[in-house]
Structure formats: structure tokens, C-alpha cells
XYZ file of C-alpha atoms in Angstrom:
705
model
C 0.000 0.000 0.000
C 1.245 3.463 -0.918
C 1.299 6.158 1.701
C 1.039 9.922 1.451
C 2.524 12.453 3.830
C 1.991 16.088 4.708
C 3.251 18.784 7.063
C 1.356 21.133 9.333
C 3.151 24.119 10.845
C 2.176 25.268 14.338
C 1.950 28.924 15.272
C 3.204 28.315 18.813
C 5.836 25.949 20.181
C 4.692 22.931 22.191
C 6.528 21.389 25.133
C 7.311 17.653 25.329
C 4.126 16.691 27.187
C 1.932 18.693 24.800
C 3.641 17.095 21.778
C 2.995 13.600 23.188
C -0.692 14.365 23.783
C -1.102 15.796 20.279
C 0.583 12.775 18.655
C -1.651 10.385 20.628
C -4.758 12.286 19.503
C -3.718 12.139 15.824
C -2.948 8.397 15.961
C -6.562 7.659 16.907
C -7.509 8.241 13.257
C -7.474 4.804 11.579
C -6.147 6.290 8.310
C -3.030 7.670 9.999
C 0.006 5.395 9.627
C 2.577 7.403 11.572
C 3.106 10.857 13.023
C 5.966 12.926 14.402
C 5.481 16.169 16.314
C 8.281 18.705 16.689
C 8.081 21.981 18.586
C 6.449 23.793 15.663
C 5.808 21.123 13.007
C 3.614 18.034 12.629
C 4.572 15.403 10.009
C 1.828 12.887 9.163
C 1.962 9.730 7.014
C -1.459 8.555 5.862
C -3.153 5.983 3.642
C -3.612 7.083 0.039
C -7.403 6.678 0.130
C -7.744 9.705 2.407
C -9.704 12.492 0.715
C -8.783 16.204 0.814
C -11.830 16.722 3.020
C -10.484 14.190 5.563
C -7.113 15.969 5.566
C -8.912 19.249 6.147
C -10.721 17.684 9.110
C -7.378 16.562 10.555
C -6.044 20.104 10.155
C -9.105 21.469 11.965
C -8.640 18.904 14.742
C -4.980 19.932 15.047
C -5.898 23.587 15.475
C -8.550 22.806 18.112
C -6.307 20.368 20.027
C -3.335 22.752 20.097
C -5.620 25.558 21.254
C -6.980 23.406 24.108
C -3.476 22.280 25.111
C -2.230 25.852 25.232
C -5.285 27.034 27.152
C -4.795 24.205 29.655
C -1.136 25.218 30.055
C -2.225 28.641 31.346
C -3.204 28.308 34.996
C -6.212 30.138 36.480
C -3.748 32.166 38.563
C -1.966 33.385 35.416
C -5.285 34.252 33.760
C -6.394 36.077 36.913
C -3.203 38.158 36.934
C -3.544 38.926 33.210
C -7.157 40.106 33.465
C -6.410 42.122 36.614
C -3.520 43.875 34.854
C -5.596 44.662 31.755
C -8.503 45.965 33.855
C -6.186 48.282 35.811
C -4.519 49.557 32.609
C -7.928 50.234 31.022
C -9.188 52.142 34.065
C -5.924 54.068 34.386
C -6.055 54.995 30.696
C -9.663 56.173 30.992
C -8.858 58.250 34.097
C -5.788 59.797 32.435
C -7.780 60.792 29.344
C -10.567 62.306 31.442
C -8.036 64.357 33.438
C -6.344 65.513 30.217
C -9.696 66.401 28.653
C -10.690 68.571 31.623
C -7.314 70.219 32.302
C -6.028 70.748 28.757
C -8.750 70.413 26.087
C -6.446 71.572 23.267
C -3.783 68.988 24.111
C -6.513 66.371 24.394
C -7.705 67.123 20.847
C -4.139 67.153 19.530
C -3.368 63.681 20.898
C -6.203 61.928 19.060
C -3.902 59.583 17.131
C -1.895 58.754 20.261
C -5.093 58.074 22.210
C -6.375 55.829 19.439
C -3.137 53.825 19.328
C -3.188 53.461 23.127
C -6.747 52.096 23.070
C -5.953 49.699 20.213
C -2.896 48.493 22.147
C -4.949 47.826 25.291
C -7.566 46.020 23.179
C -5.042 43.950 21.195
C -6.076 40.655 22.869
C -9.737 41.187 21.984
C -8.827 42.205 18.422
C -6.587 39.137 17.916
C -9.209 36.730 19.274
C -11.992 38.462 17.356
C -10.164 38.275 14.026
C -9.153 34.664 14.756
C -12.808 33.731 15.280
C -13.790 35.093 11.877
C -10.739 33.878 9.922
C -10.134 30.445 11.479
C -13.515 29.442 12.883
C -15.538 31.300 10.211
C -17.807 32.605 12.951
C -17.761 35.894 14.876
C -17.482 35.592 18.656
C -17.851 37.898 21.653
C -14.316 39.222 21.129
C -15.196 40.009 17.498
C -18.024 42.189 18.771
C -15.785 43.890 21.347
C -13.033 44.450 18.765
C -15.551 45.935 16.306
C -16.881 48.249 19.032
C -13.351 49.420 19.879
C -12.415 50.035 16.236
C -15.742 51.794 15.611
C -15.159 54.075 18.613
C -11.696 54.936 17.259
C -13.103 55.696 13.794
C -15.834 57.813 15.385
C -13.133 59.883 17.090
C -14.022 58.740 20.626
C -11.490 56.000 21.464
C -11.693 56.658 25.222
C -15.360 55.570 25.314
C -14.310 51.961 24.683
C -11.899 51.933 27.647
C -14.822 51.516 30.047
C -15.982 48.548 27.988
C -12.487 47.009 28.117
C -12.088 47.621 31.864
C -15.423 46.065 32.779
C -14.963 43.156 30.334
C -11.603 42.353 31.913
C -13.199 42.722 35.351
C -15.838 40.106 34.526
C -13.188 37.727 33.139
C -11.131 38.378 36.282
C -14.004 37.280 38.536
C -14.490 34.102 36.494
C -10.794 33.262 36.806
C -10.991 34.115 40.515
C -13.698 31.482 41.070
C -11.687 28.811 39.249
C -8.486 29.817 41.026
C -10.117 29.831 44.467
C -11.493 26.336 43.875
C -8.080 25.109 42.730
C -5.853 26.864 45.256
C -7.992 25.848 48.226
C -7.531 22.176 47.392
C -4.009 22.480 45.983
C -2.970 24.425 49.064
C -3.742 21.371 51.116
C -1.446 19.329 48.878
C 1.539 21.437 49.876
C 0.767 20.289 53.453
C 2.582 23.311 54.959
C 4.975 20.892 56.645
C 8.492 20.281 55.389
C 9.663 17.767 57.993
C 8.341 14.565 59.534
C 9.327 12.320 62.453
C 10.753 9.066 61.035
C 10.684 6.143 63.500
C 13.684 3.784 63.281
C 14.708 1.303 65.949
C 12.302 2.803 68.458
C 13.731 6.317 68.121
C 12.355 9.330 66.251
C 14.431 11.306 63.767
C 13.381 14.512 61.987
C 13.752 14.177 58.210
C 12.470 16.121 55.156
C 9.087 14.966 53.883
C 10.646 14.065 50.517
C 12.789 11.368 52.196
C 9.780 9.368 53.429
C 8.925 6.302 51.347
C 6.289 3.576 51.345
C 6.870 1.071 54.154
C 8.485 3.578 56.536
C 7.078 4.242 59.998
C 6.484 7.834 61.100
C 5.200 9.578 64.228
C 2.588 12.349 64.300
C 2.184 14.449 67.439
C -0.462 16.918 68.648
C -0.778 19.906 66.325
C 1.126 18.294 63.462
C -0.212 17.640 59.989
C -0.106 14.086 58.659
C 1.796 14.146 55.350
C 1.160 10.609 54.064
C -1.617 8.097 53.619
C -1.131 5.185 55.978
C -2.436 3.011 58.777
C -2.057 3.510 62.526
C 0.342 1.031 64.130
C -0.159 2.291 67.671
C -1.470 5.265 69.594
C -4.765 7.107 69.956
C -5.608 10.559 68.647
C -8.390 12.903 67.600
C -7.697 13.765 63.959
C -9.257 16.564 61.916
C -9.633 15.087 58.420
C -11.997 17.731 57.014
C -9.740 18.189 53.989
C -10.616 14.646 52.888
C -14.083 13.903 54.297
C -15.430 17.380 55.023
C -16.334 16.275 58.566
C -16.354 19.142 61.036
C -15.779 16.927 64.097
C -12.426 15.184 64.670
C -12.293 11.441 63.953
C -10.894 9.137 66.636
C -7.950 7.089 65.359
C -6.690 3.891 66.969
C -4.537 0.941 65.922
C -5.343 -0.204 62.350
C -7.301 2.998 61.554
C -6.548 4.602 58.160
C -5.142 8.140 58.112
C -4.842 10.563 55.192
C -2.415 13.231 54.079
C -3.710 16.685 54.939
C -5.264 15.572 58.247
C -4.239 17.309 61.481
C -3.648 15.612 64.848
C -5.657 17.771 67.255
C -4.976 15.700 70.380
C -2.886 12.584 70.977
C -0.028 10.843 69.201
C 0.099 8.237 66.437
C 2.673 5.844 65.021
C 1.826 5.391 61.335
C 2.889 2.841 58.708
C 3.321 4.706 55.402
C 1.233 3.348 52.509
C 1.177 6.256 50.021
C 3.306 9.361 49.591
C 3.334 12.479 47.408
C 1.208 12.311 44.272
C -0.150 8.865 45.193
C -2.037 10.071 48.282
C -5.809 10.467 48.421
C -5.380 14.231 48.727
C -3.261 14.437 45.576
C -5.843 12.344 43.741
C -8.593 14.744 44.841
C -6.605 17.752 43.614
C -6.027 16.121 40.221
C -9.699 15.231 39.787
C -10.905 18.685 40.878
C -8.615 20.344 38.340
C -9.791 17.962 35.592
C -13.425 18.563 36.568
C -13.029 22.271 35.783
C -12.576 21.341 32.105
C -15.669 19.119 31.794
C -18.471 21.295 30.494
C -22.092 20.861 31.524
C -24.741 20.734 28.762
C -25.980 24.126 29.969
C -22.479 25.544 29.345
C -22.546 24.205 25.789
C -26.024 25.721 25.412
C -24.733 29.057 26.720
C -21.836 28.925 24.251
C -24.147 28.145 21.310
C -26.645 30.809 22.349
C -23.853 33.341 22.790
C -22.433 32.512 19.351
C -25.926 32.905 17.869
C -26.499 36.297 19.519
C -23.210 37.840 18.337
C -24.366 38.030 14.683
C -27.713 39.353 15.951
C -25.861 42.318 17.506
C -24.083 43.000 14.198
C -27.349 42.767 12.252
C -29.044 45.099 14.749
C -26.191 47.600 14.448
C -26.442 47.453 10.638
C -30.194 48.044 10.693
C -29.830 50.994 13.094
C -27.120 52.559 10.938
C -29.209 52.096 7.795
C -32.216 53.713 9.456
C -30.526 56.561 11.363
C -26.958 57.063 10.024
C -26.129 57.712 13.690
C -22.770 56.245 14.774
C -23.624 56.873 18.424
C -26.547 54.452 18.215
C -24.440 51.947 16.281
C -21.806 52.025 19.035
C -24.552 51.485 21.605
C -25.500 48.180 19.973
C -21.890 47.096 19.482
C -21.074 47.846 23.132
C -23.927 45.619 24.338
C -23.160 41.907 24.193
C -25.270 39.012 25.487
C -22.545 36.390 25.212
C -20.280 37.637 28.022
C -22.950 37.364 30.702
C -24.207 33.998 29.448
C -20.822 32.304 29.103
C -18.948 33.836 32.027
C -21.683 33.434 34.639
C -22.278 29.786 33.687
C -18.581 28.875 33.721
C -18.143 30.681 37.056
C -21.108 28.875 38.614
C -19.745 25.452 37.616
C -16.210 26.192 38.838
C -17.511 27.621 42.103
C -19.825 24.635 42.669
C -17.029 22.101 42.131
C -14.723 24.010 44.488
C -17.383 24.467 47.165
C -18.237 20.763 47.047
C -14.589 19.698 47.304
C -14.195 21.804 50.444
C -17.049 19.783 51.979
C -15.504 16.413 51.101
C -17.732 15.979 48.027
C -15.732 15.449 44.839
C -17.771 16.204 41.692
C -15.899 15.170 38.555
C -17.388 17.701 36.124
C -19.926 20.425 35.466
C -22.029 17.965 33.450
C -22.738 16.071 36.681
C -23.749 19.284 38.472
C -26.519 19.702 35.908
C -27.521 16.020 36.127
C -27.810 16.348 39.924
C -30.246 19.230 39.438
C -32.424 17.033 37.219
C -32.284 13.880 39.391
C -35.741 12.440 40.082
C -34.847 8.793 40.786
C -32.364 7.567 43.400
C -31.106 3.974 43.385
C -29.295 2.698 46.479
C -27.249 -0.392 47.138
C -28.169 -1.972 50.472
C -25.016 -3.335 52.080
C -22.571 -0.583 52.955
C -24.791 2.183 51.599
C -28.195 1.973 53.254
C -26.578 -0.084 55.990
C -23.333 0.396 57.901
C -21.733 -2.551 56.092
C -20.491 -4.136 59.332
C -22.704 -7.034 60.566
C -23.504 -7.010 64.290
C -25.236 -9.411 66.656
C -28.846 -8.270 66.999
C -30.153 -10.929 69.401
C -29.170 -14.199 71.051
C -31.520 -17.063 71.904
C -30.356 -20.126 73.843
C -31.832 -23.555 74.574
C -33.038 -24.404 78.073
C -30.142 -24.934 80.483
C -27.578 -23.240 78.204
C -26.003 -19.910 79.178
C -25.512 -17.110 76.664
C -21.762 -16.935 77.342
C -21.430 -20.693 76.926
C -23.162 -20.755 73.536
C -21.389 -17.649 72.185
C -17.906 -18.865 73.184
C -18.520 -22.286 71.609
C -19.611 -20.572 68.380
C -16.656 -18.164 68.532
C -14.220 -21.038 68.988
C -15.630 -22.838 65.954
C -15.507 -19.652 63.857
C -12.090 -18.588 65.163
C -10.267 -18.806 61.820
C -13.155 -17.750 59.601
C -13.128 -14.359 57.856
C -16.810 -14.498 56.916
C -18.577 -11.254 58.006
C -21.007 -13.194 60.222
C -18.108 -14.954 61.953
C -16.339 -11.617 62.422
C -19.501 -10.256 64.081
C -19.380 -13.068 66.672
C -15.670 -12.533 67.348
C -16.211 -8.798 67.745
C -19.013 -9.413 70.248
C -16.692 -11.651 72.293
C -14.053 -8.896 72.340
C -16.624 -6.319 73.466
C -17.643 -8.570 76.366
C -13.951 -9.045 77.310
C -14.321 -12.827 77.022
C -11.659 -15.233 75.778
C -12.574 -17.814 73.140
C -11.356 -21.359 73.894
C -8.984 -22.904 71.357
C -10.532 -25.637 69.243
C -8.727 -28.932 68.609
C -9.643 -28.990 64.926
C -11.952 -27.142 62.561
C -13.408 -27.602 59.102
C -15.169 -25.229 56.737
C -18.220 -26.669 55.003
C -18.673 -24.525 51.882
C -22.049 -22.751 51.712
C -23.087 -24.413 54.953
C -20.988 -23.333 57.960
C -18.170 -24.336 60.322
C -17.546 -27.532 62.245
C -14.997 -27.774 65.089
C -13.969 -30.023 67.968
C -13.918 -27.825 71.089
C -12.663 -29.095 74.486
C -14.381 -28.328 77.801
C -13.521 -24.893 79.238
C -14.394 -22.733 82.260
C -16.748 -25.405 83.560
C -18.654 -25.611 80.256
C -19.046 -28.814 78.291
C -17.223 -29.102 74.958
C -17.954 -31.371 72.010
C -18.453 -31.318 68.236
C -19.687 -27.803 67.524
C -21.501 -26.900 64.323
C -22.301 -23.271 63.421
C -24.201 -22.447 60.265
C -27.504 -22.531 58.449
C -30.613 -24.451 59.409
C -30.052 -26.674 56.379
C -26.505 -27.484 57.576
C -27.766 -28.702 60.946
C -30.595 -30.735 59.431
C -28.151 -32.456 57.078
C -26.279 -33.581 60.198
C -29.347 -35.013 61.917
C -30.200 -32.046 64.141
C -33.932 -31.566 63.589
C -35.125 -29.403 66.472
C -34.549 -26.053 64.718
C -38.088 -24.799 64.107
C -39.274 -23.713 67.544
C -36.230 -21.649 68.419
C -36.495 -19.603 65.185
C -40.175 -18.677 65.527
C -40.740 -15.005 64.662
C -37.185 -14.600 63.390
C -37.769 -15.259 59.695
C -36.387 -11.938 58.489
C -32.971 -12.137 60.145
C -29.609 -13.641 59.199
C -29.631 -16.605 61.560
C -26.698 -18.718 62.687
C -27.673 -21.991 64.367
C -25.289 -23.418 66.971
C -25.305 -27.126 67.873
C -23.248 -29.220 70.303
C -23.000 -32.824 69.202
C -26.605 -33.603 68.205
C -28.308 -30.920 70.299
C -29.309 -27.405 69.184
C -28.055 -25.029 71.897
C -28.858 -21.617 70.434
C -29.563 -19.221 67.608
C -27.639 -16.011 66.893
C -29.394 -13.273 64.931
C -27.017 -11.074 62.971
C -27.958 -7.979 61.038
C -26.260 -5.140 59.252
C -27.703 -2.065 61.013
C -29.150 0.808 59.019
C -26.718 3.683 58.606
C -27.514 6.476 61.129
C -29.514 9.390 59.618
C -30.259 7.369 56.461
C -34.046 7.379 56.872
C -34.000 11.132 57.523
C -31.879 11.541 54.394
C -34.352 9.587 52.241
C -37.247 11.688 53.558
C -35.336 14.876 52.723
C -34.653 13.552 49.220
C -38.396 13.396 48.553
C -38.744 17.012 49.702
C -35.994 17.956 47.252
C -37.826 16.610 44.219
C -36.885 12.914 44.161
C -39.980 10.998 43.014
C -38.762 7.413 43.334
C -36.290 5.641 45.639
C -35.224 2.112 44.673
C -33.050 -0.405 46.557
C -30.912 -3.020 44.792
C -29.274 -5.859 46.725
C -27.845 -9.312 46.336
C -29.271 -10.187 49.761
C -32.306 -12.431 50.319
C -35.813 -11.237 49.508
C -36.834 -11.535 53.170
C -34.019 -9.281 54.396
C -34.543 -6.840 51.503
C -38.284 -6.617 52.215
C -37.672 -5.817 55.877
C -35.149 -3.056 55.077
C -37.362 -1.567 52.340
C -40.367 -1.523 54.663
C -38.461 0.063 57.560
C -37.010 2.778 55.279
C -40.242 3.476 53.308
C -38.473 2.666 50.038
C -40.734 2.692 46.962
C -39.464 -0.548 45.404
C -36.626 -3.059 45.709
C -34.972 -5.876 43.784
C -33.265 -8.645 45.767
C -30.968 -11.605 45.032
C -29.515 -9.873 41.969
C -26.035 -10.030 40.444
C -23.828 -6.955 39.810
C -24.625 -7.009 36.083
C -28.342 -7.099 36.964
C -27.941 -3.827 38.882
C -26.776 -2.032 35.745
C -29.741 -3.551 33.854
C -32.214 -2.108 36.376
C -30.453 1.275 36.280
C -30.766 1.366 32.479
C -34.492 0.612 32.717
C -34.995 3.434 35.230
C -33.047 5.858 33.000
C -35.710 5.449 30.316
C -38.187 7.380 32.448
C -36.031 9.787 34.437
C -32.619 11.007 35.586
C -31.015 8.403 37.853
C -28.558 8.878 40.703
C -27.003 5.570 41.816
C -25.388 5.389 45.263
C -23.023 2.536 46.125
C -19.687 1.685 47.688
C -18.405 -1.689 46.479
C -16.917 -3.511 43.480
C -20.321 -5.026 42.689
C -21.780 -1.500 42.407
C -19.235 -0.272 39.838
C -21.183 -1.256 36.667
C -24.388 0.386 37.937
C -22.477 3.500 39.038
C -20.981 3.810 35.558
C -24.337 3.325 33.772
C -26.291 5.843 35.888
C -26.650 9.540 35.043
C -24.872 10.387 38.311
C -22.967 7.649 40.129
C -22.183 8.455 43.773
C -19.748 6.431 45.888
C -20.401 6.974 49.586
C -18.212 6.496 52.641
C -14.618 5.943 53.647
C -14.809 2.190 52.955
C -15.665 2.619 49.281
C -13.576 0.471 46.938
C -11.183 2.059 44.437
C -13.186 0.747 41.480
C -16.415 2.218 42.905
C -14.736 5.602 43.366
C -13.311 5.513 39.826
C -16.663 4.478 38.284
C -18.635 7.199 40.046
C -19.256 10.800 38.999
C -19.354 11.992 42.616
C -17.200 10.701 45.470
C -18.208 11.415 49.080
C -15.486 10.563 51.587
C -17.705 11.034 54.640
C -19.852 8.293 56.180
C -22.619 10.843 56.824
C -25.556 10.135 54.438
C -26.727 13.747 54.772
C -23.920 14.593 52.348
C -26.193 13.065 49.681
C -28.701 15.843 50.375
C -25.927 18.439 50.159
C -24.937 16.962 46.793
C -28.479 17.230 45.418
C -28.795 20.747 46.854
C -25.544 21.711 45.172
C -26.862 20.726 41.743
C -30.256 22.364 42.185
C -28.886 25.574 43.716
C -26.235 25.929 41.024
C -28.734 25.495 38.192
C -31.130 27.939 39.903
C -28.354 30.540 39.816
C -27.562 29.737 36.176
C -31.207 30.240 35.186
C -31.368 33.483 37.203
C -28.272 34.691 35.366
C -29.735 33.798 31.969
C -32.911 35.763 32.658
C -31.077 38.777 34.096
C -28.585 38.905 31.212
C -31.246 38.721 28.503
C -33.606 41.164 30.245
C -30.997 43.845 31.048
C -29.167 43.669 27.726
C -32.395 43.629 25.688
C -33.587 46.745 27.524
C -30.209 48.434 27.022
C -30.217 47.581 23.298
C -33.679 49.109 22.917
C -32.622 52.290 24.728
C -29.412 52.416 22.703
C -31.215 51.977 19.377
C -33.598 54.801 20.316
C -30.651 57.035 21.250
C -31.754 57.367 24.875
C -28.314 56.452 26.252
C -24.728 57.218 25.223
C -22.141 54.540 24.247
C -20.488 55.057 27.633
C -23.698 54.179 29.454
C -24.338 51.290 27.064
C -20.945 49.847 28.046
C -21.581 50.492 31.743
C -25.043 48.860 31.709
C -23.879 45.824 29.732
C -20.735 45.167 31.762
C -22.368 45.931 35.099
C -24.969 43.286 34.259
C -22.162 40.859 33.376
C -20.325 41.600 36.626
C -23.569 41.190 38.578
C -24.333 37.718 37.198
C -20.722 36.594 37.671
C -20.826 37.801 41.298
C -24.148 35.994 41.696
C -22.419 32.776 40.600
C -19.580 33.411 43.065
C -22.105 33.184 45.929
C -21.713 29.403 45.714
C -18.202 29.802 47.119
C -19.805 30.878 50.418
C -20.247 27.230 51.327
C -19.690 27.142 55.092
C -22.304 25.763 57.423
C -23.864 29.153 57.962
C -23.848 29.911 54.263
C -24.736 28.084 51.061
C -25.582 24.613 52.388
C -27.257 25.900 55.542
C -29.598 28.133 53.523
C -30.662 25.147 51.496
C -31.202 23.058 54.619
C -33.500 25.735 56.036
C -35.343 25.941 52.721
C -35.840 22.140 52.726
C -37.148 22.263 56.268
């Protein structure tokens, strides 16, 4: 096969990382055989059957990709500084011209060319972007309108009138960058950890070393008032730890041996010895920062709508200006229409709202992975919940104990604990935990055997005055298979529980009821969901129908599906999506497919699996289910503000355009009205950043109540 090749020259140099990303993007085209990317040149080898139109599409893709890469390379802080500088220069230029006009009118008139050049220099960014939109994208944009207004003001002999427009336009852009920067720097600031040294524990002694020297597997000490700089697990010690940077919890979490700790947490009281599991960019905090920064680039559908609407309204402004000039021949009125632009308010306020919402959520321990999910949260009308670990705590506990006549509770429990001593089954762990809580000691068994899907069987010697024997712990079916028939009477009225039957030799000596308790505040959370517009709440579980029915009834859940496989969960989610917007809440590996298929997948709690967190659109690190309400409130409140901004922008600018066309206002006032409206809607979006308990979320809680 013959191959063709071509070159594309880049206007700006790319660094190594940008070149690698661009090459990877080009290689996705199946007609591309090979590609090399230099700093300013792209060389492509392609199959001969490629048409000129396909090559043109590749060129267009190159331009768009390079533009996105270069935009991403500019940080919000750099943009903020640039817009602040331009706004100050514009205001200073306007003030200087006004002073000159009032103090020396003749000199003011004589410096017309100099004033015009100064204004064009200040507006160079808008002129470049405006021309680029027409030449490269074949479509005028907001900067095209601004550039036309500036040039028209210069031609009309009033260049200073456009300085107000430039100052206020830069001010609005500055506020948008401020929202993005505040969201980023708040989280990124935590990543720096503000602590350069750590106590490394070696041979029982502590040594102060730079944070960079700590590696996975090391043991460190954290004392009162110090910030934990790694992810790890407590080896020894007790402490109250403020981990609000990860979970958003306001109250300190108590940490003991085997408790997980996270970088960015602060030891408020106590001391901990910690085994290092993750350092630097591998920590949970670093992962959060990375995802928050990526989320800023994921546009919500409403942002795309705002962009399209803004692009549509720019030509409308030009057409309006042309009609006014044709009817009146009045350049003042033409400038009025050119100075008034719908697109700034629509695009800037929407982008600011999304950035502010993502930042505000992250500060509360709620990680939203994109603006598109903010909008989906606002539209959520169906909530699907996994049972184990989501509706429930996820840690089985003994709910009740029933013993045969003549058998003590301690006797029966210790025999069961001895038989289950080496089992890691959650029900066995619940028994062992109960024994620890009672400060009892389980007797050692002589031998034990696991009967798959049935239970445990062990030979336990006599202990503490209690009789030993062949102990069987398991299901009713397991005992019946071994000739132990008297299991009915003891289980009367206990049909909806997870039951473990305990037998000694051929005699049933007790029944242990184990249940996974409902997560605290979960029922209150579900009730609040209904008040926030959720029409249907569904539970999905692999548990038995009897257990599922009891949980659904106690929680007033609309419907449930029990004894289902992980792939079945995604099937049910897809069915529910056909009639509404679905939020799926889960925490485990078996929830990952359903989380990925839902409109908004939410992983809840500190015990969530990595795959659940990766598959979800929203990650909540707190165990508090009320964070689900905060998440829904976030989406609804953000979209309320976006809609308010849309209405205000269209109403104010339409009124200003009418007044401008009628000659009732000057170009200066047209610029002031338009840009003041833009600043107002951007500031309205920034209100989301006021997300403390007495602010954004609290107002919504009061409204729900």
C-alpha cells in the first residue's frame, strides 16, 4: 500500500508533554500510519485513500487540540493576573484621558492619534481573538463584537469611550478566573501540606527528616498539632484527627490501631505511630486535587447551550447595528448596539457557577468530577441505592441471642466463637467482635473444618466449667443435614434475620441473629430527598428477599430488587433511566457497573472500593448520608443561579439595546449597563463559594425544612 505524507506548521511551540498528547490524539484516526510532532511542526503519514476533506478535518482537529493544550497550560492564577492587569490599565487609561480632557482640552484634541493607538494596544487581545474567530472558525465571537466596538469608537473619534468597555470586560473575566483559582488553590494548598519535615521512626527512636525522604513502608510519628503528610495506617497510639480536607467532617475522627489516616489531616490531640502506605502524588489528597482540576474542564450541557446561544447572539448584535445605521446614520446608536453583548454574561456566569460549585463541594468532602454532573444532579428524580454498605453500615452485628433451656448465653457464644475462630466471613467476624466487646476469651478448638455454603464444624474441648464437644455453626439446612432436627421452635418469629444456628453434638443449643444495622440518619436523608424533588427511591441488593423486604419496609423505600447479580444492577439502572434522571449510590466492586451506567454515580463512605470511586461521577469521603442531600442541593442551587443569570442577562441587555437603538443612552452608558450586568451575574455565581455551614448549604437546609 502506498502512503502519502503532509506537514502542518504550528503557530506556537509545544513542550514535550503537549507534543505527546497531540501525537496520541492524531494516531486515533485509523487512516493515519505514523506521526511525528516537533516543537512547531507536525509530520503525518497517511493511507492514500484519504480524501482532501479528511485531511482538512485533521487540520481542523490539530488547530482545536493545540488551542486546548495551550489554554490548559495557562493556569487560572496566570489568567487572573492577566485580566487584573488589563482591567487596571484600562481604568488608568480612561482616568488619564478624562483628566487631560478637563485640564487641557487643546492637548486632548491634539493627541487623538496617540489616544487611538493606546486604546488599540490595550484592546489587542480582543482584536486578535476576534479576528481569529472570523478567519479560522468562520464565525464571529464575543471578542469580534468587542473588537468591532473598539475600532468603531476609534473611527468615530471617541477611542476613550471603549476603555470603560475594556475595563469592565476584563473585570468580569477576572471574577471568572478568581472562582476557578479559588477552587483550585484551596484544594491544591492542602497538597503542599505546609509541613516540610516529619518524624521518622527507626529502631524505636524518632528522627526529623524532610518529607521528601519518606517512602512507602516507613514508619512515622505524628504528634499533637502536626499535619499528617502521608496516607497510611495507625500502628499504635490514639488521637483525635481533623480530616476535614478529605471527608469534610467538622468533628475530629478518633484514630486507633489499624485505623486509616490521610495526608492533609491534622492531629488535634494525641499521638500516632503510622505505617506509610502512600506518599506524594499517590495520596488520596493528591488524587482529589487532580480530579478537581480535571473537573473544571468538563463542560455541563448548559455551558454548551450558553456557548451556542452566545455565538448565535453575536451576529444578531451586528445585524441590529447594521439596521440601526441604515435607518438613522447615527454612529452613536451603532456604538450602543456594538457595546452591548449578550454572550459575556451567558458564558462567564455559567462557567463561574460550575467552577464555584465544584470548588465548594470539594471543600465539603464531596468530589464532583465535572460540570455535566452538576446539571444532572439538578435534574435527578430517581435515586437507586445499594443496600449493604450504603443503606446499611456494612459491618454485621449481633442483633439478638436465643439459647436452649439450660444453656447460658456466654457458653453458647464462646462455643460458636471457637468454631468460627479462623473464619473471615462477616457473620463470623460479628461473633468474634461481640466476644471482644464482652472481654471474654474464646477457647482454642482442637480442629476445625469449613463446610462450603453451609458453615463451620470444630472439635472444642471443655472450658471454664462448660461442656465441649463437636460444635456446628451455620444454616438451618446445615444442621438438618447432620441429623439435628429441632430447629423450628427456636427460630419462631425470626424469619427476616440472618440466623446462625449453633449445635453441640446432636443438640441445638442456640440461635444467633445477625444484622447489618441501618446507617444512622439514612431514613431522615431519604425523607429529605423526597422534599428535594426525588420521586422514586429504589433499593438493589444481592441479599435475600426476606431481608430486603424488611429493610425496604423500615425505610419506606418505593421498590426493591433482591438476590440480583452486579450485572443485573446495571440492567435495572438502564431501565430506570428510560423514564427519568437516575442517581445511583453505592460503595463496592459489585456497584461499579451500575455506578458507571447511571446519570450520576455516587460512591459513599470511607470504605468505598477504588473501582467504585473511579466508576462514580461523585465521590463522598464522609460516612454521613446527609452529604447526599448536600450533593443534590448543590446541583439544584447551582442550576437555579444559572437560570437566574440567563434571565437577568437577557432582560438587562435587551432593555439596554432598545434604549441604545432609540438614542436614549450614550455609548459610555451602554458599556456600563452591559458590563455591570455581566459583573452582577458573575458575582451571583460566586455566591456558591460561600459554602460554610452558615452559608450556602445551611440556607438550602433551612429551605428544605
